[in-house]
Every structure is written in structure tokens, then in C-alpha cells.
């Protein structure tokens, strides 16, 4: 993550180092604090944003400029204030132990902004050991929405995420790493009405895609979302279940198509995401039917990715590590069953990626363009902003509805670049790596991928 600094303060600090008497800058106005500008105040714990909600300051799903989530940071004396970009003179502050919007000129609007490591900050009450914080999580519930003023600790760590994402040019093809690249991804790629049946008769009338897997590959799709269910024939591609589905396709058939494509196109890389309802032994047997799979299967768990970051695409191509398989299944459930999927090369997605919630709405009517983690609930907390010291998870951005209505998908896909850059990129503090859409052939999904592949976050 890039920071902007106060150039004047940096010059003053440098000059002071040469002076006979050194005068250190105030901790609150340290050059380590981002420069004045518009930011999201984003919880490190939850990934949610601080919002002005009728005077209360609460955390909500990131939603760009549509929900009073943007704050202008500026110096005020020896401290800082965060003024609402929607309401002049109204600042993020406190009344007692509650986070509230207050008059910017008042003492309760002032904060000491202090670095907390790894591009994180605390907002401290001047002269007191009290901080803006997320309230403690009750057992069996989400973190409370209302933000409070309380003790130091992990819940008091914040990102100040720039509204205008910092960006630089993408490295040359021989230098760019996997996490710097964006791939066109077909949601429910198997549900295309071309390769075979995927659902009961009436659902078959609303396919998520209109072209078969081979054509998708030719068209530049490089990410494939697949639902697999167990039948007497193995791991079969069906939506919800395989009951009453005529001519369903087996998983191994589509994976074979991908492996064959990779053999014919040695410079390409493919990722498969499995919505996985089969036992690990069934999946292992299914993949064993794919000729040449082991020749191209990429194993990030065996190549030091967590310690060293994602490799360069050029190195993956040179090593023939060109097919990455993910499952959304639970590792703990597989451990209880005695066979983990990564033992035969299928990675657990929650360990390697972050992913936003999958639906923008029903397919007709209102839309929800907010961008928040698919894995945030009473039992799970994997924010889109999750990072590790040497490892940044890949970001799967879902951009589709409950139902793939043709006209809606066409319109949504024309807005893909805008949602990626204004809503999801700041929400995750990283560029999407996989843009997952229905009816990729409609709208401008491919041009969105092209645009995102011109820069890095």
C-alpha cells in the first residue's frame, strides 16, 4: 500500500537533523501520517467502513460514495480531524464512549493519528488513553455496528484507505506477478446450455453463460466457477442438485478440456473455483481421470508462496505450473474425514483468496453495489483487506445476480470497471484478480479486464 506524506514536514524534519538543537515533530503530526485528503476509515478487523448514520458513527459494508463513508483528513492544531465529505463542518468524533459526528471546531472532533504498523493507524483521543474502536464481539454474533471509544488493541486498528486508489503502471509481462494480473472469470461456467444439462428443466431456461467451455477458452475466459455434486457417476456439474438434470457433464470432462487447451497454448494460465458438495475421495477419483493434469497443476502450497509472495507469471509459465484448482469446502471437515483436498492438489480457497459476497440482487429491480466479504458472519471473519507479512491473497470479485437475466447481465457488465475501481478496489485495498460475471459475452467484461491489467494498486 502506498502512502502520501507531508512534503513540508519531511523538509522541516530533515533540516532539524542538521541543527544544533533538534526539535522533534509532534507525534500527532508525524510524517508517518497520510497526507490531507479523502479517505475511508476502515476497520482492520472487519474490513467495514466508518459511516455517518444520522449522527451515529457505525460500521457498514463498503459502498463507495453512496453511504456517507468518505472523510477528509486534515490537520487541526496539533491533531487531526476527519470531516464528512457529505456534510461540511461535521466530523468523526465522540460523545462520551460513543463514536458520533460532531462539530469540527469542537474538542471532541480532534484525534491523534498514530502509525500502528503495516499501513495501519490508531485514532487516539488527545491527552487520554482512549481510541476509536470496534466494540467487542458478542459470542455467536457479528461485531456490533456502533463504533465506540475504548482501549487500545487490535480492535482499535484502522486503515486510512484513499478514496482515489494509489496506482502505478503494471510491470512488463516478464516481471508481473500472479497477484498483479486480472482474469476474466465465468460464473457457473458449466451452466451454459451448450455442453449439456445443468439443472431441472425450468432452471435450464436461464443459463449463466451462453457458450460452451471450449468457446469460453477461445474467448479469453481464464477463471471458471463450477458447482459439483455427487452422483453414482462421480463429481457432476449441476446447479443445486443433479436431480432431474438430463445429460449433465462430469467435472473431469471440463477439466480435460482445460488441460488440453493449456497443452495447445503454452503461454496461458487457468484457475478453477469449485463450489464443492462431494467427498474428498470422490473428487480425487474424478481428477485422476484427467490425462495430463499433473503436468500443469500448480501447487502454491509447495512453492513458498506464503513466505515469498506470488511468483511471476513468466516463472509459472516456464515451470508449466498453469492450472490452479480451488475448493470452497472446509479443511476442518476434510480433516475429520481423514483426507484433505490439498493432499491431491486442490487448494482451500479461504486460505489463498478473499472474495466479496456473491449477489448484487435478484436480477430485476434494485441493486446492491456494496463490496464486502463473502466470509463475514457470526462464525467467520475473513475481511477483503486480509494480508499477511509476505503474502497477499488473490481477490475474487463477484459481479452478478441471483438469476442471470440477459438484459440485466448486459447492463451490469457495462458497469464492471466502475464497480471494480470505485467500490471493490478500495474495499479490498487491492485490485481484483478475478472478475466473475454472468454472460461474459454481453456488455464490456473483457474491456474491464483489459483496463485493470494496465496498472497495479
Short mmCIF file of C-alpha atoms in Angstrom, two decimals:
data_model
loop_
_atom_site.label_atom_id
_atom_site.label_comp_id
_atom_site.label_asym_id
_atom_site.label_seq_id
_atom_site.Cartn_x
_atom_site.Cartn_y
_atom_site.Cartn_z
CA UNK A 1 0.00 0.00 0.00
CA UNK A 2 1.38 3.41 -0.94
CA UNK A 3 1.34 6.36 1.45
CA UNK A 4 1.28 10.04 0.74
CA UNK A 5 3.38 12.18 3.06
CA UNK A 6 3.53 15.81 4.09
CA UNK A 7 6.49 17.05 1.98
CA UNK A 8 6.83 20.24 4.07
CA UNK A 9 7.08 18.26 7.30
CA UNK A 10 9.67 15.97 5.73
CA UNK A 11 11.78 19.01 4.76
CA UNK A 12 11.44 20.51 8.25
CA UNK A 13 12.42 17.22 9.87
CA UNK A 14 15.47 16.87 7.59
CA UNK A 15 16.58 20.41 8.34
CA UNK A 16 16.15 19.94 12.07
CA UNK A 17 18.50 16.97 11.99
CA UNK A 18 21.30 19.33 10.96
CA UNK A 19 20.51 21.99 13.52
CA UNK A 20 22.30 22.41 16.86
CA UNK A 21 19.06 21.88 18.75
CA UNK A 22 16.82 19.11 17.42
CA UNK A 23 13.08 19.72 17.73
CA UNK A 24 11.10 16.56 17.00
CA UNK A 25 7.75 16.96 15.26
CA UNK A 26 4.65 16.38 17.33
CA UNK A 27 3.72 12.68 17.34
CA UNK A 28 0.24 13.63 16.13
CA UNK A 29 1.67 15.44 13.10
CA UNK A 30 4.28 12.84 12.24
CA UNK A 31 5.23 12.47 8.58
CA UNK A 32 4.14 8.84 9.01
CA UNK A 33 0.52 10.02 8.86
CA UNK A 34 -1.08 10.11 5.37
CA UNK A 35 -1.39 13.49 3.74
CA UNK A 36 -4.55 15.54 3.78
CA UNK A 37 -7.22 14.11 1.51
CA UNK A 38 -10.30 11.93 1.24
CA UNK A 39 -10.21 8.51 2.94
CA UNK A 40 -12.30 5.60 4.08
CA UNK A 41 -11.82 4.84 7.78
CA UNK A 42 -11.76 1.06 7.52
CA UNK A 43 -11.57 -1.44 10.38
CA UNK A 44 -8.58 -3.77 10.13
CA UNK A 45 -10.59 -6.41 12.00
CA UNK A 46 -13.76 -6.44 9.92
CA UNK A 47 -12.85 -4.60 6.71
CA UNK A 48 -16.01 -2.48 7.13
CA UNK A 49 -16.11 1.31 6.87
CA UNK A 50 -16.98 4.01 9.39
CA UNK A 51 -20.23 5.67 8.29
CA UNK A 52 -22.16 8.76 9.37
CA UNK A 53 -25.59 7.32 10.17
CA UNK A 54 -27.72 10.24 11.27
CA UNK A 55 -25.15 11.39 13.80
CA UNK A 56 -24.07 7.95 14.98
CA UNK A 57 -20.84 6.55 13.55
CA UNK A 58 -21.29 2.90 12.67
CA UNK A 59 -19.51 0.33 10.53
CA UNK A 60 -21.16 -0.81 7.31
CA UNK A 61 -20.34 -2.62 4.09
CA UNK A 62 -18.05 -0.51 1.86
CA UNK A 63 -20.22 1.34 -0.65
CA UNK A 64 -18.14 3.99 -2.37
CA UNK A 65 -19.64 7.46 -2.16
CA UNK A 66 -23.22 6.27 -1.68
CA UNK A 67 -23.40 5.90 2.12
CA UNK A 68 -21.63 8.80 3.88
CA UNK A 69 -18.44 6.74 4.13
CA UNK A 70 -15.85 9.23 2.94
CA UNK A 71 -13.91 11.50 5.30
CA UNK A 72 -11.46 14.31 4.60
CA UNK A 73 -8.38 14.12 6.81
CA UNK A 74 -6.73 17.44 7.63
CA UNK A 75 -4.52 18.89 10.37
CA UNK A 76 -6.18 20.94 13.11
CA UNK A 77 -3.67 22.45 15.51
CA UNK A 78 -1.54 19.65 16.90
CA UNK A 79 -4.13 16.99 15.99
CA UNK A 80 -6.28 15.95 13.05
CA UNK A 81 -9.95 15.97 12.15
CA UNK A 82 -11.89 13.77 9.73
CA UNK A 83 -14.62 15.84 8.11
CA UNK A 84 -17.55 14.22 6.32
CA UNK A 85 -17.31 14.80 2.58
CA UNK A 86 -21.12 14.95 2.52
CA UNK A 87 -21.73 17.41 5.38
CA UNK A 88 -19.44 20.42 5.73
CA UNK A 89 -18.44 21.16 9.31
CA UNK A 90 -19.42 17.68 10.56
CA UNK A 91 -16.54 15.49 11.73
CA UNK A 92 -15.98 11.98 13.01
CA UNK A 93 -15.78 12.44 16.76
CA UNK A 94 -17.23 11.21 20.01
CA UNK A 95 -19.77 11.90 22.71
CA UNK A 96 -18.83 10.01 25.84
CA UNK A 97 -17.90 6.48 24.83
CA UNK A 98 -19.90 6.53 21.60
CA UNK A 99 -18.49 7.48 18.20
CA UNK A 100 -20.60 10.33 16.82
CA UNK A 101 -20.41 13.10 14.26
CA UNK A 102 -19.72 16.42 15.97
CA UNK A 103 -18.82 19.97 15.00
CA UNK A 104 -15.33 20.01 13.51
CA UNK A 105 -14.35 23.02 15.63
CA UNK A 106 -15.07 21.18 18.89
CA UNK A 107 -12.54 19.38 21.05
CA UNK A 108 -14.38 16.06 20.60
CA UNK A 109 -13.55 16.07 16.87
CA UNK A 110 -9.78 16.03 17.41
CA UNK A 111 -7.72 12.84 17.05
CA UNK A 112 -4.08 11.95 17.28
CA UNK A 113 -3.38 9.77 14.25
CA UNK A 114 -0.62 7.32 15.11
CA UNK A 115 1.03 4.63 12.96
CA UNK A 116 0.28 1.13 14.20
CA UNK A 117 2.45 -0.83 11.76
CA UNK A 118 1.72 -2.45 8.38
CA UNK A 119 -0.01 0.66 7.00
CA UNK A 120 -2.39 0.72 9.95
CA UNK A 121 -3.25 3.55 12.31
CA UNK A 122 -4.94 4.34 15.58
CA UNK A 123 -7.20 7.33 16.21
CA UNK A 124 -6.41 8.40 19.77
CA UNK A 125 -8.21 10.94 21.94
CA UNK A 126 -5.68 13.73 22.69
CA UNK A 127 -4.47 13.59 26.26
CA UNK A 128 -6.27 10.32 27.06
CA UNK A 129 -5.60 6.62 26.58
CA UNK A 130 -8.82 6.17 24.59
CA UNK A 131 -9.21 5.19 20.95
CA UNK A 132 -11.78 4.83 18.19
CA UNK A 133 -12.51 1.11 18.20
CA UNK A 134 -14.86 -1.65 17.17
CA UNK A 135 -16.87 -2.92 20.12
CA UNK A 136 -16.03 -6.41 21.37
CA UNK A 137 -17.79 -9.22 19.53
CA UNK A 138 -20.58 -10.93 21.47
CA UNK A 139 -20.49 -14.71 21.45
CA UNK A 140 -22.35 -16.11 18.44
CA UNK A 141 -22.87 -12.73 16.76
CA UNK A 142 -21.22 -10.30 14.37
CA UNK A 143 -19.26 -7.35 15.65
CA UNK A 144 -21.70 -4.58 16.66
CA UNK A 145 -22.28 -1.85 14.09
CA UNK A 146 -21.90 1.05 16.52
CA UNK A 147 -18.32 2.25 16.87
CA UNK A 148 -17.13 3.24 20.32
CA UNK A 149 -14.25 4.90 22.12
CA UNK A 150 -12.34 2.42 24.23
CA UNK A 151 -8.98 0.81 24.99
CA UNK A 152 -6.02 0.18 22.70
CA UNK A 153 -5.68 -3.19 20.99
CA UNK A 154 -6.38 -4.98 17.75
CA UNK A 155 -9.96 -3.72 17.53
CA UNK A 156 -8.64 -0.13 17.55
CA UNK A 157 -6.53 -0.59 14.38
CA UNK A 158 -7.71 1.22 11.24
CA UNK A 159 -6.76 1.60 7.62
CA UNK A 160 -6.99 5.06 6.13
CA UNK A 161 -7.81 3.90 2.63
CA UNK A 162 -7.56 6.59 -0.05
CA UNK A 163 -10.79 7.22 -1.93
CA UNK A 164 -8.71 7.65 -5.09
CA UNK A 165 -6.77 4.38 -5.21
CA UNK A 166 -2.99 4.77 -5.48
CA UNK A 167 -1.83 3.11 -8.68
CA UNK A 168 1.30 2.51 -10.69
CA UNK A 169 1.98 1.02 -14.12
CA UNK A 170 1.83 -2.75 -14.32
CA UNK A 171 5.26 -4.36 -14.76
CA UNK A 172 6.23 -5.80 -18.11
CA UNK A 173 4.86 -9.28 -18.94
CA UNK A 174 8.11 -10.95 -17.92
CA UNK A 175 8.08 -9.27 -14.49
CA UNK A 176 4.44 -9.09 -13.37
CA UNK A 177 3.37 -11.48 -10.61
CA UNK A 178 0.18 -13.53 -10.40
CA UNK A 179 -1.42 -11.16 -7.90
CA UNK A 180 -0.87 -8.21 -10.26
CA UNK A 181 -2.96 -9.73 -13.06
CA UNK A 182 -6.74 -9.72 -13.61
CA UNK A 183 -8.51 -12.63 -15.33
CA UNK A 184 -11.94 -12.80 -16.97
CA UNK A 185 -13.93 -15.37 -14.98
CA UNK A 186 -17.17 -17.12 -15.93
CA UNK A 187 -19.61 -17.58 -13.05
CA UNK A 188 -21.22 -21.05 -13.29
CA UNK A 189 -19.22 -21.64 -16.47
CA UNK A 190 -20.72 -25.14 -16.84
CA UNK A 191 -24.29 -23.73 -16.85
CA UNK A 192 -24.19 -22.78 -20.49
CA UNK A 193 -26.88 -24.86 -22.24
CA UNK A 194 -24.32 -25.96 -24.84
CA UNK A 195 -22.18 -28.70 -23.27
CA UNK A 196 -25.08 -30.47 -21.52
CA UNK A 197 -27.81 -30.11 -18.92
CA UNK A 198 -27.04 -28.34 -15.65
CA UNK A 199 -30.37 -28.00 -13.82
CA UNK A 200 -34.03 -29.13 -13.86
CA UNK A 201 -35.98 -28.12 -16.98
CA UNK A 202 -37.24 -24.67 -15.97
CA UNK A 203 -33.92 -23.53 -14.47
CA UNK A 204 -32.22 -24.66 -17.68
CA UNK A 205 -34.03 -21.80 -19.40
CA UNK A 206 -31.85 -19.24 -17.58
CA UNK A 207 -28.21 -20.28 -18.17
CA UNK A 208 -25.43 -18.22 -16.62
CA UNK A 209 -23.40 -18.45 -19.84
CA UNK A 210 -24.38 -18.96 -23.47
CA UNK A 211 -21.22 -20.58 -24.81
CA UNK A 212 -19.57 -23.91 -24.08
CA UNK A 213 -16.29 -24.33 -22.22
CA UNK A 214 -14.20 -24.67 -25.38
CA UNK A 215 -15.60 -21.43 -26.75
CA UNK A 216 -15.11 -19.72 -23.40
CA UNK A 217 -11.45 -20.66 -23.51
CA UNK A 218 -11.15 -19.33 -27.05
CA UNK A 219 -12.84 -16.08 -25.99
CA UNK A 220 -10.27 -15.41 -23.26
CA UNK A 221 -12.06 -16.72 -20.15
CA UNK A 222 -9.35 -17.86 -17.73
CA UNK A 223 -11.31 -18.36 -14.50
CA UNK A 224 -14.09 -20.95 -14.25
CA UNK A 225 -16.59 -21.29 -11.41
CA UNK A 226 -18.04 -24.81 -11.19
CA UNK A 227 -20.63 -26.48 -8.89
CA UNK A 228 -20.05 -30.18 -8.32
CA UNK A 229 -22.43 -32.72 -6.78
CA UNK A 230 -22.01 -36.39 -6.00
CA UNK A 231 -23.91 -38.97 -8.04
CA UNK A 232 -23.29 -42.60 -8.88
CA UNK A 233 -21.24 -41.31 -11.83
CA UNK A 234 -18.85 -39.27 -9.66
CA UNK A 235 -18.48 -35.48 -9.34
CA UNK A 236 -21.06 -34.00 -11.70
CA UNK A 237 -21.60 -30.36 -12.73
CA UNK A 238 -25.12 -29.32 -11.69
CA UNK A 239 -26.82 -26.33 -10.11
CA UNK A 240 -28.12 -27.09 -6.56
CA UNK A 241 -28.52 -30.81 -7.31
CA UNK A 242 -28.42 -33.22 -10.22
CA UNK A 243 -31.99 -34.46 -9.73
CA UNK A 244 -33.97 -34.30 -12.99
CA UNK A 245 -30.96 -32.99 -14.89
CA UNK A 246 -30.64 -34.50 -18.36
CA UNK A 247 -27.21 -35.02 -19.96
CA UNK A 248 -25.13 -33.45 -17.14
CA UNK A 249 -21.40 -33.09 -17.65
CA UNK A 250 -18.82 -34.67 -15.34
CA UNK A 251 -16.18 -32.41 -13.81
CA UNK A 252 -13.33 -34.38 -15.32
CA UNK A 253 -14.66 -33.72 -18.84
CA UNK A 254 -14.44 -29.94 -18.46
CA UNK A 255 -11.10 -30.06 -16.65
CA UNK A 256 -9.79 -32.23 -19.50
CA UNK A 257 -10.88 -29.54 -21.95
CA UNK A 258 -8.84 -27.02 -19.97
CA UNK A 259 -5.75 -29.24 -19.75
CA UNK A 260 -5.92 -29.88 -23.49
CA UNK A 261 -6.21 -26.14 -24.11
CA UNK A 262 -3.15 -25.48 -21.96
CA UNK A 263 -1.13 -28.05 -23.89
CA UNK A 264 -2.05 -26.29 -27.13
CA UNK A 265 -1.44 -22.81 -25.67
CA UNK A 266 1.75 -22.96 -23.59
CA UNK A 267 1.62 -19.31 -22.53
CA UNK A 268 -1.79 -19.45 -20.78
CA UNK A 269 -2.85 -19.84 -17.13
CA UNK A 270 -6.25 -21.09 -15.85
CA UNK A 271 -7.94 -21.10 -12.44
CA UNK A 272 -10.92 -23.26 -11.43
CA UNK A 273 -13.15 -22.47 -8.44
CA UNK A 274 -15.20 -25.40 -7.15
CA UNK A 275 -18.42 -24.94 -5.23
CA UNK A 276 -17.86 -28.34 -3.78
CA UNK A 277 -20.51 -30.76 -2.48
CA UNK A 278 -18.63 -34.03 -2.82
CA UNK A 279 -16.49 -36.14 -0.52
CA UNK A 280 -12.72 -35.65 -0.96
CA UNK A 281 -12.30 -39.23 -2.17
CA UNK A 282 -14.86 -38.65 -4.93
CA UNK A 283 -13.07 -35.51 -6.08
CA UNK A 284 -9.69 -37.26 -6.05
CA UNK A 285 -11.04 -40.09 -8.19
CA UNK A 286 -12.66 -37.62 -10.59
CA UNK A 287 -9.47 -35.65 -11.14
CA UNK A 288 -7.47 -38.86 -11.58
CA UNK A 289 -9.41 -39.36 -14.83
CA UNK A 290 -7.89 -36.19 -16.36
CA UNK A 291 -4.98 -37.04 -18.65
CA UNK A 292 -2.01 -34.72 -18.14
CA UNK A 293 -3.40 -32.90 -15.12
CA UNK A 294 -0.27 -33.44 -13.02
CA UNK A 295 1.86 -31.93 -15.81
CA UNK A 296 0.22 -28.49 -15.45
CA UNK A 297 -1.16 -28.46 -11.90
CA UNK A 298 0.12 -25.52 -9.84
CA UNK A 299 0.84 -26.17 -6.15
CA UNK A 300 1.31 -22.83 -4.29
CA UNK A 301 1.40 -24.79 -1.03
CA UNK A 302 4.68 -26.41 -2.10
CA UNK A 303 6.47 -23.44 -3.67
CA UNK A 304 6.95 -20.96 -0.83
CA UNK A 305 4.18 -18.54 -1.76
CA UNK A 306 3.26 -17.71 1.84
CA UNK A 307 6.87 -16.83 2.67
CA UNK A 308 7.83 -15.12 -0.60
CA UNK A 309 4.59 -13.90 -2.22
CA UNK A 310 3.08 -14.93 -5.54
CA UNK A 311 5.55 -15.80 -8.31
CA UNK A 312 5.99 -14.05 -11.63
CA UNK A 313 3.68 -15.21 -14.37
CA UNK A 314 6.72 -15.83 -16.56
CA UNK A 315 8.09 -18.28 -13.99
CA UNK A 316 4.78 -20.11 -13.73
CA UNK A 317 4.69 -20.47 -17.50
CA UNK A 318 8.33 -21.63 -17.65
CA UNK A 319 7.69 -24.23 -14.94
CA UNK A 320 4.45 -25.36 -16.60
CA UNK A 321 2.54 -24.54 -13.39
CA UNK A 322 -0.53 -23.31 -15.23
CA UNK A 323 -3.71 -24.75 -13.69
CA UNK A 324 -4.77 -23.68 -10.20
CA UNK A 325 -7.64 -25.54 -8.51
CA UNK A 326 -9.60 -24.12 -5.56
CA UNK A 327 -12.35 -25.60 -3.40
CA UNK A 328 -14.75 -23.72 -1.13
CA UNK A 329 -15.00 -26.81 1.07
CA UNK A 330 -13.95 -26.79 4.72
CA UNK A 331 -10.48 -28.04 5.61
CA UNK A 332 -11.65 -29.00 9.10
CA UNK A 333 -14.44 -31.18 7.68
CA UNK A 334 -11.93 -32.95 5.43
CA UNK A 335 -9.52 -33.46 8.32
CA UNK A 336 -12.34 -35.12 10.25
CA UNK A 337 -12.93 -37.36 7.21
CA UNK A 338 -9.23 -38.26 7.06
CA UNK A 339 -8.40 -36.89 3.60
CA UNK A 340 -7.62 -33.26 2.77
CA UNK A 341 -8.09 -31.98 -0.76
CA UNK A 342 -4.76 -30.20 -0.87
CA UNK A 343 -3.09 -33.60 -0.50
CA UNK A 344 -4.01 -34.15 -4.15
CA UNK A 345 -3.54 -30.56 -5.32
CA UNK A 346 -6.86 -28.78 -4.69
CA UNK A 347 -6.28 -25.64 -2.59
CA UNK A 348 -8.69 -24.44 0.09
CA UNK A 349 -9.90 -21.14 -1.25
CA UNK A 350 -10.28 -19.36 2.09
CA UNK A 351 -6.57 -19.89 2.74
CA UNK A 352 -5.44 -18.33 -0.55
CA UNK A 353 -8.07 -15.80 -1.62
CA UNK A 354 -10.55 -13.24 -0.42
CA UNK A 355 -13.96 -12.95 -2.08
CA UNK A 356 -16.82 -10.48 -1.95
CA UNK A 357 -20.42 -11.51 -1.34
CA UNK A 358 -21.75 -13.17 -4.45
CA UNK A 359 -25.03 -11.37 -5.21
CA UNK A 360 -25.88 -7.82 -6.26
CA UNK A 361 -29.62 -8.54 -6.12
CA UNK A 362 -32.41 -10.65 -7.53
CA UNK A 363 -31.76 -9.99 -11.21
CA UNK A 364 -34.52 -7.40 -11.60
CA UNK A 365 -35.23 -4.23 -9.62
CA UNK A 366 -32.86 -2.72 -7.06
CA UNK A 367 -29.10 -3.29 -6.91
CA UNK A 368 -26.59 -3.58 -4.09
CA UNK A 369 -23.17 -2.48 -5.31
CA UNK A 370 -21.53 -2.59 -1.90
CA UNK A 371 -18.43 -4.76 -1.72
CA UNK A 372 -17.88 -6.83 1.42
CA UNK A 373 -16.54 -10.23 2.34
CA UNK A 374 -18.46 -13.35 1.47
CA UNK A 375 -16.91 -14.83 4.60
CA UNK A 376 -18.12 -12.46 7.32
CA UNK A 377 -20.71 -13.74 9.74
CA UNK A 378 -21.10 -14.83 13.36
CA UNK A 379 -18.75 -17.79 12.84
CA UNK A 380 -16.31 -16.49 10.19
CA UNK A 381 -14.33 -13.30 9.74
CA UNK A 382 -12.12 -13.06 6.64
CA UNK A 383 -12.14 -9.39 5.59
CA UNK A 384 -11.41 -8.44 2.00
CA UNK A 385 -8.44 -6.49 3.38
CA UNK A 386 -6.75 -9.56 4.84
CA UNK A 387 -3.00 -9.67 4.31
CA UNK A 388 -0.06 -11.48 5.84
CA UNK A 389 3.51 -10.15 6.25
CA UNK A 390 4.79 -11.65 2.98
CA UNK A 391 1.57 -12.77 1.34
CA UNK A 392 -1.40 -11.00 -0.23
CA UNK A 393 -4.41 -13.22 -1.00
CA UNK A 394 -5.82 -13.15 -4.51
CA UNK A 395 -9.07 -11.16 -4.77
CA UNK A 396 -12.11 -12.80 -6.38
CA UNK A 397 -14.64 -10.11 -7.31
CA UNK A 398 -18.16 -11.41 -7.91
CA UNK A 399 -20.34 -9.21 -10.14
CA UNK A 400 -23.63 -10.98 -10.84
CA UNK A 401 -27.19 -11.51 -9.59
CA UNK A 402 -29.30 -14.28 -8.12
CA UNK A 403 -30.58 -15.05 -11.63
CA UNK A 404 -28.84 -14.43 -14.94
CA UNK A 405 -31.46 -12.25 -16.65
CA UNK A 406 -29.97 -11.39 -20.04
CA UNK A 407 -30.82 -7.69 -20.11
CA UNK A 408 -29.65 -7.17 -16.53
CA UNK A 409 -26.38 -9.01 -17.09
CA UNK A 410 -25.69 -6.95 -20.20
CA UNK A 411 -26.22 -3.70 -18.28
CA UNK A 412 -24.25 -4.87 -15.24
CA UNK A 413 -21.28 -5.85 -17.37
CA UNK A 414 -21.06 -2.34 -18.83
CA UNK A 415 -20.59 -1.08 -15.26
CA UNK A 416 -17.99 -3.63 -14.24
CA UNK A 417 -14.96 -1.33 -14.46
CA UNK A 418 -16.71 1.35 -12.44
CA UNK A 419 -17.72 -1.03 -9.65
CA UNK A 420 -14.29 -2.64 -9.57
CA UNK A 421 -12.47 0.68 -9.25
CA UNK A 422 -14.85 2.78 -7.15
CA UNK A 423 -16.38 0.16 -4.87
CA UNK A 424 -14.43 -3.11 -4.68
CA UNK A 425 -10.84 -1.99 -5.12
CA UNK A 426 -10.89 0.37 -2.12
CA UNK A 427 -12.95 -2.14 -0.12
CA UNK A 428 -10.25 -4.80 -0.55
CA UNK A 429 -7.28 -2.41 -0.75
CA UNK A 430 -6.17 -4.44 -3.73
CA UNK A 431 -7.06 -4.82 -7.38
CA UNK A 432 -9.45 -7.66 -8.31
CA UNK A 433 -7.62 -10.67 -9.74
CA UNK A 434 -10.72 -12.48 -10.97
CA UNK A 435 -13.72 -10.61 -12.42
CA UNK A 436 -16.57 -13.15 -12.20
CA UNK A 437 -19.64 -12.39 -14.31
CA UNK A 438 -22.68 -13.95 -15.89
CA UNK A 439 -22.94 -13.76 -19.70
CA UNK A 440 -19.39 -12.55 -20.21
CA UNK A 441 -20.26 -12.18 -23.91
CA UNK A 442 -22.58 -9.25 -23.15
CA UNK A 443 -21.60 -5.75 -22.11
CA UNK A 444 -17.91 -4.97 -21.70
CA UNK A 445 -16.45 -7.53 -19.30
CA UNK A 446 -13.39 -8.13 -21.48
CA UNK A 447 -12.61 -4.42 -21.70
CA UNK A 448 -12.83 -4.18 -17.89
CA UNK A 449 -10.17 -6.89 -17.64
CA UNK A 450 -8.02 -5.01 -20.15
CA UNK A 451 -8.34 -1.79 -18.15
CA UNK A 452 -7.42 -3.43 -14.84
CA UNK A 453 -4.40 -5.02 -16.48
CA UNK A 454 -2.84 -1.61 -17.20
CA UNK A 455 -1.94 -0.78 -13.58
CA UNK A 456 -1.19 -2.11 -10.11
CA UNK A 457 -2.75 -0.95 -6.84
#
